[in-house]
Short mmCIF file of C-alpha atoms and ligand atoms in Angstrom, two decimals:
data_model
loop_
_atom_site.label_atom_id
_atom_site.label_comp_id
_atom_site.label_asym_id
_atom_site.label_seq_id
_atom_site.Cartn_x
_atom_site.Cartn_y
_atom_site.Cartn_z
CA MET A 6 -19.97 45.50 17.15
CA THR A 7 -18.86 42.67 14.89
CA LYS A 8 -21.35 39.96 14.20
CA GLN A 9 -20.90 36.79 16.30
CA LEU A 10 -21.05 33.68 14.15
CA THR A 11 -21.94 30.06 14.73
CA VAL A 12 -19.08 27.98 13.36
CA ALA A 13 -18.83 24.23 12.67
CA VAL A 14 -15.50 22.47 12.15
CA VAL A 15 -15.80 19.16 10.27
CA GLY A 16 -12.73 16.94 10.72
CA ALA A 17 -11.52 18.85 13.78
CA THR A 18 -9.41 15.92 14.95
CA GLY A 19 -7.39 15.83 11.74
CA ALA A 20 -4.11 17.46 10.70
CA VAL A 21 -5.80 20.48 9.05
CA GLY A 22 -8.83 20.65 11.38
CA SER A 23 -6.66 21.08 14.47
CA LYS A 24 -4.79 23.97 12.77
CA MET A 25 -8.12 25.57 11.87
CA MET A 26 -9.01 25.61 15.56
CA GLU A 27 -5.67 27.27 16.41
CA GLN A 28 -6.17 29.90 13.70
CA LEU A 29 -9.72 30.73 14.84
CA ILE A 30 -8.34 31.52 18.30
CA LYS A 31 -5.13 33.22 17.18
CA ARG A 32 -6.94 35.51 14.73
CA ASN A 33 -9.75 36.25 17.16
CA PHE A 34 -12.48 35.14 14.77
CA PRO A 35 -15.87 36.40 16.05
CA ILE A 36 -17.32 33.11 17.32
CA GLY A 37 -20.70 33.17 19.06
CA ASP A 38 -20.99 29.39 19.19
CA ILE A 39 -18.86 26.55 17.81
CA LYS A 40 -19.35 22.85 17.24
CA PHE A 41 -16.97 20.08 16.31
CA LEU A 42 -18.08 17.37 13.92
CA ALA A 43 -16.28 14.16 12.97
CA SER A 44 -17.02 10.58 12.04
CA ALA A 45 -18.97 8.24 14.33
CA ARG A 46 -15.55 6.96 15.46
CA SER A 47 -14.86 10.22 17.31
CA ALA A 48 -18.42 11.23 18.30
CA GLY A 49 -18.79 11.51 22.08
CA LYS A 50 -15.07 12.18 22.64
CA SER A 51 -14.16 15.55 24.06
CA ILE A 52 -12.06 18.25 22.46
CA GLU A 53 -10.45 21.38 24.00
CA PHE A 54 -11.00 24.75 22.35
CA ASN A 55 -9.95 28.08 23.85
CA GLY A 56 -9.91 26.73 27.40
CA LYS A 57 -13.30 25.02 27.17
CA THR A 58 -14.21 21.37 26.66
CA TYR A 59 -16.64 20.43 23.87
CA THR A 60 -18.12 17.08 22.90
CA ILE A 61 -17.47 15.95 19.32
CA GLU A 62 -20.70 15.25 17.46
CA GLU A 63 -21.22 12.99 14.47
CA ALA A 64 -21.32 14.95 11.22
CA THR A 65 -24.90 14.53 9.95
CA PRO A 66 -27.02 16.85 7.73
CA GLU A 67 -29.04 18.02 10.77
CA ALA A 68 -25.88 19.00 12.67
CA PHE A 69 -25.64 22.08 10.37
CA GLU A 70 -28.95 23.67 11.47
CA GLY A 71 -28.20 27.22 12.65
CA VAL A 72 -24.56 27.16 11.49
CA ASN A 73 -23.25 30.32 9.71
CA VAL A 74 -19.81 29.04 8.64
CA ALA A 75 -18.85 25.39 8.17
CA LEU A 76 -15.15 24.61 7.78
CA PHE A 77 -14.66 21.21 6.14
CA SER A 78 -11.45 19.17 6.22
CA ALA A 79 -12.44 15.54 6.46
CA GLY A 80 -11.75 14.26 2.96
CA GLY A 81 -13.51 14.53 -0.38
CA SER A 82 -16.25 11.96 0.23
CA VAL A 83 -17.36 13.70 3.45
CA SER A 84 -17.53 17.06 1.66
CA ALA A 85 -19.39 15.54 -1.30
CA ALA A 86 -22.06 14.16 1.01
CA LEU A 87 -22.35 16.94 3.59
CA ALA A 88 -21.29 20.31 2.12
CA PRO A 89 -24.50 20.64 0.02
CA GLU A 90 -26.53 19.68 3.12
CA ALA A 91 -24.82 22.40 5.15
CA ALA A 92 -25.30 24.98 2.36
CA LYS A 93 -28.98 24.00 2.04
CA ARG A 94 -29.39 24.87 5.72
CA GLY A 95 -27.96 28.35 5.19
CA ALA A 96 -24.33 27.78 6.16
CA VAL A 97 -21.46 29.09 4.06
CA VAL A 98 -19.14 26.12 3.53
CA ILE A 99 -15.40 26.64 3.20
CA ASP A 100 -14.17 23.32 1.90
CA ASN A 101 -10.56 22.13 2.09
CA THR A 102 -10.94 19.08 -0.13
CA SER A 103 -10.55 18.90 -3.91
CA HIS A 104 -14.15 17.80 -4.42
CA PHE A 105 -15.77 21.08 -5.56
CA ARG A 106 -12.71 23.07 -6.65
CA MET A 107 -13.20 22.87 -10.42
CA ASP A 108 -17.00 23.26 -10.25
CA PRO A 109 -17.71 26.47 -12.23
CA GLU A 110 -20.36 27.44 -9.63
CA VAL A 111 -17.83 27.26 -6.79
CA PRO A 112 -15.34 30.08 -6.17
CA LEU A 113 -11.78 28.82 -5.63
CA VAL A 114 -10.10 31.54 -3.62
CA VAL A 115 -6.78 32.81 -2.31
CA PRO A 116 -7.87 36.19 -0.90
CA GLU A 117 -4.70 38.04 -1.97
CA VAL A 118 -5.24 36.84 -5.54
CA ASN A 119 -8.97 36.63 -6.38
CA ARG A 120 -10.97 37.86 -3.40
CA GLY A 121 -13.58 39.30 -5.79
CA ASP A 122 -14.70 35.78 -6.75
CA LEU A 123 -16.17 35.27 -3.25
CA ALA A 124 -19.22 37.41 -4.08
CA LYS A 125 -20.33 34.84 -6.68
CA HIS A 126 -20.71 32.03 -4.15
CA LYS A 127 -23.79 29.82 -3.91
CA GLY A 128 -23.09 28.43 -0.45
CA ILE A 129 -19.82 26.60 -1.08
CA ILE A 130 -16.33 28.13 -1.39
CA ALA A 131 -13.37 25.89 -2.17
CA ASN A 132 -9.99 26.31 -0.52
CA PRO A 133 -7.34 25.46 -3.14
CA ASN A 134 -4.70 22.76 -3.02
CA CYS A 135 -1.84 23.60 -0.63
CA SER A 136 0.94 23.60 -3.26
CA THR A 137 -1.18 25.77 -5.53
CA ILE A 138 -2.01 28.38 -2.86
CA GLN A 139 1.60 29.24 -2.03
CA MET A 140 2.60 29.30 -5.69
CA VAL A 141 -0.19 31.64 -6.85
CA ALA A 142 0.29 33.88 -3.79
CA ALA A 143 3.90 34.44 -4.93
CA LEU A 144 3.24 34.57 -8.68
CA GLU A 145 0.18 36.86 -8.77
CA PRO A 146 2.12 40.05 -7.88
CA ILE A 147 4.64 39.17 -10.61
CA ARG A 148 1.82 38.48 -13.10
CA ALA A 149 0.15 41.78 -12.25
CA ALA A 150 3.39 43.70 -12.83
CA PHE A 151 4.99 41.91 -15.79
CA GLY A 152 2.43 39.46 -17.21
CA LEU A 153 2.90 35.69 -17.02
CA THR A 154 2.91 33.20 -19.88
CA LYS A 155 4.39 29.98 -18.50
CA VAL A 156 4.93 28.19 -15.18
CA LEU A 157 6.93 24.97 -14.67
CA VAL A 158 7.00 23.70 -11.10
CA SER A 159 8.55 20.81 -9.20
CA THR A 160 7.38 20.39 -5.61
CA TYR A 161 9.03 18.96 -2.50
CA GLN A 162 5.94 18.24 -0.39
CA ALA A 163 5.79 17.51 3.33
CA VAL A 164 4.15 14.41 4.76
CA SER A 165 1.59 16.31 6.90
CA GLY A 166 -0.30 17.09 3.68
CA ALA A 167 -1.35 13.45 3.56
CA GLY A 168 -2.92 13.59 7.05
CA ILE A 169 -2.21 12.40 10.56
CA SER A 170 -1.87 8.72 9.67
CA ALA A 171 0.85 9.46 7.07
CA LEU A 172 2.76 11.53 9.66
CA GLN A 173 2.57 8.63 12.08
CA GLU A 174 3.94 6.35 9.38
CA LEU A 175 6.97 8.65 8.80
CA LYS A 176 7.74 8.62 12.55
CA THR A 177 7.44 4.84 12.85
CA GLN A 178 9.54 4.24 9.72
CA SER A 179 12.28 6.60 10.93
CA ALA A 180 12.40 4.93 14.35
CA ASN A 181 12.51 1.48 12.76
CA TRP A 182 15.33 2.50 10.40
CA ASP A 183 17.38 3.78 13.34
CA ALA A 184 16.70 0.62 15.34
CA GLY A 185 17.67 -1.60 12.39
CA LYS A 186 14.14 -3.05 12.24
CA GLU A 187 12.06 -3.80 9.15
CA VAL A 188 10.42 -0.71 7.62
CA GLU A 189 6.76 -1.10 6.60
CA ALA A 190 4.76 1.16 4.29
CA ASN A 191 0.95 1.20 4.15
CA ILE A 192 -0.13 4.72 3.17
CA LEU A 193 2.14 6.73 0.87
CA PRO A 194 2.21 7.58 -1.95
CA SER A 195 -1.58 7.17 -1.86
CA GLY A 196 -3.65 5.17 0.61
CA SER A 197 -5.97 3.99 -2.14
CA ASP A 198 -3.28 3.00 -4.68
CA LYS A 199 -1.94 -0.56 -5.10
CA ARG A 200 1.72 -0.20 -3.99
CA HIS A 201 3.19 1.62 -0.99
CA PHE A 202 6.76 2.82 -0.41
CA PRO A 203 8.57 4.09 2.69
CA ILE A 204 8.94 7.86 2.91
CA ALA A 205 11.62 7.81 5.62
CA ARG A 206 15.03 8.28 3.89
CA ASN A 207 13.23 8.41 0.55
CA VAL A 208 11.74 10.74 -2.08
CA ILE A 209 8.55 9.61 -3.87
CA PRO A 210 7.68 11.09 -7.29
CA GLN A 211 3.96 10.42 -6.84
CA ILE A 212 1.36 12.39 -4.84
CA ASP A 213 -2.21 11.11 -5.18
CA LYS A 214 -3.06 8.59 -7.91
CA PHE A 215 -2.24 8.79 -11.63
CA THR A 216 -4.68 10.23 -14.15
CA ASP A 217 -4.97 8.90 -17.72
CA ASN A 218 -2.50 11.45 -19.15
CA GLY A 219 0.48 10.33 -17.00
CA PHE A 220 0.26 13.27 -14.61
CA THR A 221 -0.98 12.59 -11.05
CA TYR A 222 -4.16 14.13 -9.64
CA GLU A 223 -2.00 16.38 -7.43
CA GLU A 224 -0.16 17.64 -10.55
CA MET A 225 -3.44 18.20 -12.40
CA LYS A 226 -4.81 20.07 -9.36
CA MET A 227 -1.85 22.47 -9.54
CA ILE A 228 -2.30 22.93 -13.30
CA ASN A 229 -6.08 23.44 -13.33
CA GLU A 230 -6.43 25.36 -10.08
CA THR A 231 -3.66 27.84 -10.96
CA LYS A 232 -5.48 28.79 -14.19
CA LYS A 233 -8.84 29.09 -12.39
CA ILE A 234 -7.57 31.21 -9.48
CA MET A 235 -5.54 33.53 -11.72
CA HIS A 236 -8.36 33.78 -14.32
CA ALA A 237 -5.76 32.72 -16.87
CA PRO A 238 -7.04 29.84 -19.04
CA GLU A 239 -4.25 30.51 -21.58
CA LEU A 240 -1.43 30.28 -19.03
CA LYS A 241 0.91 27.34 -19.74
CA VAL A 242 1.41 25.30 -16.55
CA ALA A 243 3.12 21.97 -15.88
CA ALA A 244 3.88 20.35 -12.53
CA THR A 245 5.84 17.45 -11.05
CA CYS A 246 4.78 16.73 -7.46
CA VAL A 247 7.18 14.90 -5.17
CA ARG A 248 6.91 13.77 -1.53
CA VAL A 249 9.94 14.30 0.71
CA PRO A 250 10.47 13.19 4.34
CA VAL A 251 9.70 16.66 5.76
CA VAL A 252 7.01 16.97 8.46
CA SER A 253 5.53 20.34 7.48
CA GLY A 254 6.28 22.97 4.85
CA HIS A 255 6.04 22.46 1.10
CA SER A 256 8.91 23.72 -1.07
CA GLU A 257 8.73 24.46 -4.79
CA SER A 258 11.25 25.08 -7.52
CA VAL A 259 9.40 27.27 -10.02
CA TYR A 260 10.44 28.45 -13.51
CA ILE A 261 8.31 31.21 -14.99
CA GLU A 262 8.22 33.20 -18.21
CA VAL A 263 6.89 36.77 -18.07
CA GLU A 264 5.45 38.93 -20.86
CA LYS A 265 7.50 42.12 -20.36
CA GLU A 266 11.27 42.08 -19.98
CA THR A 267 12.28 42.76 -16.39
CA THR A 268 15.04 42.23 -13.84
CA VAL A 269 15.57 40.30 -10.62
CA GLN A 270 15.71 43.66 -8.76
CA ALA A 271 12.28 44.65 -10.12
CA ILE A 272 10.83 41.27 -9.04
CA PHE A 273 12.37 41.76 -5.56
CA GLU A 274 10.62 45.13 -5.34
CA VAL A 275 7.24 43.70 -6.35
CA LEU A 276 7.52 40.83 -3.85
CA ARG A 277 8.64 43.14 -1.01
CA ASN A 278 5.30 44.95 -1.34
CA ALA A 279 3.13 41.86 -1.87
CA PRO A 280 0.60 40.84 0.82
CA GLY A 281 1.44 37.61 2.64
CA ILE A 282 4.85 37.30 0.94
CA GLU A 283 8.23 37.45 2.66
CA LEU A 284 11.30 37.82 0.48
CA GLN A 285 14.27 35.83 1.82
CA ASP A 286 16.87 36.26 -0.85
CA ASP A 287 20.48 37.14 -0.09
CA ILE A 288 23.04 34.64 -1.29
CA ALA A 289 25.88 36.58 0.38
CA THR A 290 24.43 35.54 3.74
CA GLN A 291 22.98 32.21 2.49
CA THR A 292 19.49 33.56 3.07
CA TYR A 293 16.77 31.52 1.38
CA PRO A 294 13.52 29.86 2.52
CA MET A 295 13.52 26.40 4.13
CA PRO A 296 10.60 24.35 5.47
CA ILE A 297 11.85 23.96 9.07
CA TYR A 298 11.81 27.76 9.39
CA ALA A 299 8.48 28.19 7.56
CA GLU A 300 6.68 25.77 9.90
CA GLY A 301 4.24 27.67 12.12
CA GLU A 302 4.57 30.88 10.07
CA ASP A 303 1.77 32.58 8.13
CA ALA A 304 3.87 33.93 5.26
CA THR A 305 4.82 32.44 1.92
CA PHE A 306 8.60 32.75 1.65
CA VAL A 307 10.36 33.39 -1.67
CA GLY A 308 14.07 33.30 -2.51
CA ARG A 309 16.78 32.10 -4.91
CA ILE A 310 15.36 34.37 -7.62
CA ARG A 311 17.50 34.21 -10.75
CA GLN A 312 17.15 35.33 -14.34
CA ASP A 313 17.41 32.42 -16.77
CA LEU A 314 20.73 32.32 -18.64
CA ASP A 315 19.14 31.62 -22.05
CA ASN A 316 15.83 33.46 -21.83
CA LYS A 317 15.67 37.06 -20.59
CA LYS A 318 11.97 36.65 -19.81
CA GLY A 319 12.60 33.46 -17.82
CA PHE A 320 13.06 33.49 -14.02
CA HIS A 321 13.70 30.80 -11.39
CA LEU A 322 12.22 31.00 -7.89
CA TRP A 323 12.15 28.92 -4.71
CA ILE A 324 8.86 29.15 -2.78
CA VAL A 325 8.22 27.68 0.69
CA SER A 326 5.21 27.85 3.02
CA ASP A 327 3.60 25.88 5.85
CA ASN A 328 1.19 23.59 3.98
CA LEU A 329 -1.14 23.26 6.96
CA LEU A 330 -1.33 27.08 7.46
CA LYS A 331 -1.31 29.19 4.26
CA GLY A 332 -1.79 25.92 2.36
CA ALA A 333 -4.95 25.01 4.27
CA ALA A 334 -6.18 26.28 7.66
CA LEU A 335 -4.98 29.89 7.49
CA ASN A 336 -6.25 30.44 3.94
CA SER A 337 -9.65 29.03 4.98
CA ILE A 338 -9.94 31.45 7.90
CA GLN A 339 -8.72 34.33 5.70
CA ILE A 340 -11.55 33.46 3.28
CA ALA A 341 -14.05 33.67 6.17
CA GLU A 342 -12.54 37.01 7.30
CA ALA A 343 -12.71 38.45 3.77
CA MET A 344 -16.36 37.36 3.49
CA LEU A 345 -17.19 39.02 6.81
CA GLU A 346 -15.52 42.28 5.69
CA ASP A 347 -17.30 42.16 2.33
CA ASN A 348 -20.70 41.52 4.01
CA LEU A 349 -21.00 38.06 2.48
CA LEU A 350 -21.54 36.34 5.84
O1 LIG B 20 -10.54 11.44 1.32
P1 LIG B 20 -9.35 12.22 0.89
O2 LIG B 20 -9.71 13.47 0.11
O3 LIG B 20 -8.29 11.39 0.24
O4 LIG B 20 -8.68 12.83 2.23
C1 LIG B 20 -7.80 12.11 3.01
C2 LIG B 20 -7.41 12.87 4.21
O5 LIG B 20 -6.72 14.09 3.89
C3 LIG B 20 -6.79 14.95 5.04
C4 LIG B 20 -7.70 14.34 6.02
O6 LIG B 20 -6.95 13.53 6.94
C5 LIG B 20 -8.49 13.40 5.10
O7 LIG B 20 -9.15 12.44 5.85
N1 LIG B 20 -7.19 16.26 4.52
C6 LIG B 20 -8.35 16.80 4.16
N2 LIG B 20 -8.22 18.00 3.64
C7 LIG B 20 -6.89 18.24 3.64
C8 LIG B 20 -6.05 19.31 3.21
N3 LIG B 20 -6.50 20.41 2.66
C9 LIG B 20 -6.25 17.13 4.21
N4 LIG B 20 -4.93 17.05 4.38
C10 LIG B 20 -4.20 18.09 3.97
N5 LIG B 20 -4.72 19.18 3.38
P2 LIG B 20 -6.68 13.93 8.47
O8 LIG B 20 -6.13 12.73 9.13
O9 LIG B 20 -5.92 15.18 8.57
O10 LIG B 20 -8.10 14.28 9.06
C11 LIG B 20 -9.15 13.43 9.01
C12 LIG B 20 -10.33 14.17 9.71
O11 LIG B 20 -11.52 13.84 9.03
C13 LIG B 20 -12.43 13.23 9.97
N6 LIG B 20 -13.28 12.27 9.29
C14 LIG B 20 -12.93 11.16 8.63
N7 LIG B 20 -14.01 10.53 8.16
C15 LIG B 20 -15.08 11.28 8.51
C16 LIG B 20 -14.63 12.41 9.22
N8 LIG B 20 -15.44 13.33 9.72
C17 LIG B 20 -16.78 13.18 9.47
N9 LIG B 20 -17.30 12.12 8.82
C18 LIG B 20 -16.49 11.17 8.31
N10 LIG B 20 -17.01 10.13 7.64
C19 LIG B 20 -11.51 12.59 10.95
O12 LIG B 20 -12.13 12.31 12.16
C20 LIG B 20 -10.45 13.66 11.13
O13 LIG B 20 -10.93 14.71 11.91
P3 LIG B 20 -12.24 10.79 12.64
O14 LIG B 20 -13.19 10.76 13.74
O15 LIG B 20 -12.54 9.90 11.45
O16 LIG B 20 -10.81 10.40 13.09
C21 LIG B 20 -10.39 10.86 14.35
C22 LIG B 20 -9.07 10.19 14.68
O17 LIG B 20 -9.13 8.79 14.36
C23 LIG B 20 -7.83 8.32 13.93
N11 LIG B 20 -8.02 7.61 12.66
C24 LIG B 20 -7.92 8.13 11.44
N12 LIG B 20 -8.13 7.19 10.51
C25 LIG B 20 -8.41 6.05 11.18
C26 LIG B 20 -8.33 6.30 12.56
N13 LIG B 20 -8.54 5.37 13.50
C27 LIG B 20 -8.86 4.13 13.07
N14 LIG B 20 -8.94 3.81 11.75
C28 LIG B 20 -8.74 4.72 10.79
N15 LIG B 20 -8.85 4.36 9.49
C29 LIG B 20 -6.98 9.50 13.81
O18 LIG B 20 -6.09 9.51 14.93
C30 LIG B 20 -7.93 10.68 13.84
O19 LIG B 20 -7.32 11.81 14.40
O1 LIG B 21 -5.67 19.69 -0.95
O2 LIG B 21 -0.06 16.17 0.43
O3 LIG B 21 -6.03 18.41 -2.67
O4 LIG B 21 -1.21 14.36 0.09
C1 LIG B 21 -4.74 16.63 -0.41
C2 LIG B 21 -3.57 15.74 -0.09
C3 LIG B 21 -3.13 18.44 -1.10
C4 LIG B 21 -1.97 17.58 -0.78
C5 LIG B 21 -5.44 18.67 -1.62
C6 LIG B 21 -1.10 15.58 0.12
C7 LIG B 21 -4.39 17.81 -1.14
C8 LIG B 21 -2.27 16.36 -0.21
#
């Protein structure tokens, strides 16, 4: 019989946390007991899970006593304070925030790409950035077959990545536009930055705050995390991250350079056999990935694959996935499943 685990979900009432709950049920994760932790604001409220009602508890260090797996998605400061406390009490933490991702002691894992890194864990595993997960899931099979030297990506990121309050803002702004009322902006591009712009009927070339080098933190996450996950410190990566008024599903225009000369047909073949990837590429029937069709789906969709006209080793791809699923909740649960299979839990 499979082991039954005690699971804690931190940030269950959030955009990612609620998807984690859905995935635990959908994938039949072996739960013996489960608890839901949030801020004091939500403690005492009730939450439905698999037909039963649970009371939300405040996330405190003691709340992790007896927990086997703790799924965190409540923001970086919550993980910084509580993930080590959970690990100290014997839980394996799977953390959705960026806080521990570049810590050399913390595995940063997309199971299809670097599952082997899980064995090196010391209590905390980091779930990568959503835009990074879908990109490396699609590029790893190509790297394994043809080598990879360079990646240039521009993203078209959905609003749900910024949490429930940002989604609410998109809805209110859209309604106000339609009603001819004044449109207010308080959250995007970044709640903690100085200026805010409407996302309804707009495109914002800033996700997260700016770092000193002119790239944003979101762009630097894509650059650094891609190299770490693919074990490729020499890989050249650059990113431009852009918010678009889409609810869920991140899209990416990606240009890559491979080591060995190859063809679009050979890349099709590799992607057709890749785990978690669905090839949607047939221009004769206008078949290509789009976020409204990726929403709610587990796969990472790839299409519009073209050979560059000036560089035989250059290829262009269009990659789309549900940022709350493969980009966050699904990948977290897949990490837990892989650890169970590999006797790490
Ligand atoms: O700090 P960061 O890194 O910048 O992260 C910012 C946000 O990104 C989301 C998540 O927002 C996070 O807060 N996030 C995290 N990882 C993500 C990922 N991989 C990610 N988004 C995409 N991809 P969220 O809205 O999705 O979820 C927030 C959850 O975290 C709980 N929480 C917050 N502070 C906490 C805490 N839990 C424990 N301790 C703390 N100190 C939060 O629960 C929610 O589950 P909550 O109780 O704080 O909020 C419950 C409901 O309250 C409403 N609400 C939200 N903000 C406010 C508010 N009400 C009043 N004032 C507010 N400021 C919401 O309706 C919420 O559902
Ligand atoms: O996982 O879309 O580092 O605003 C947190 C916020 C990813 C995207 C992370 C967003 C992100 C994100």
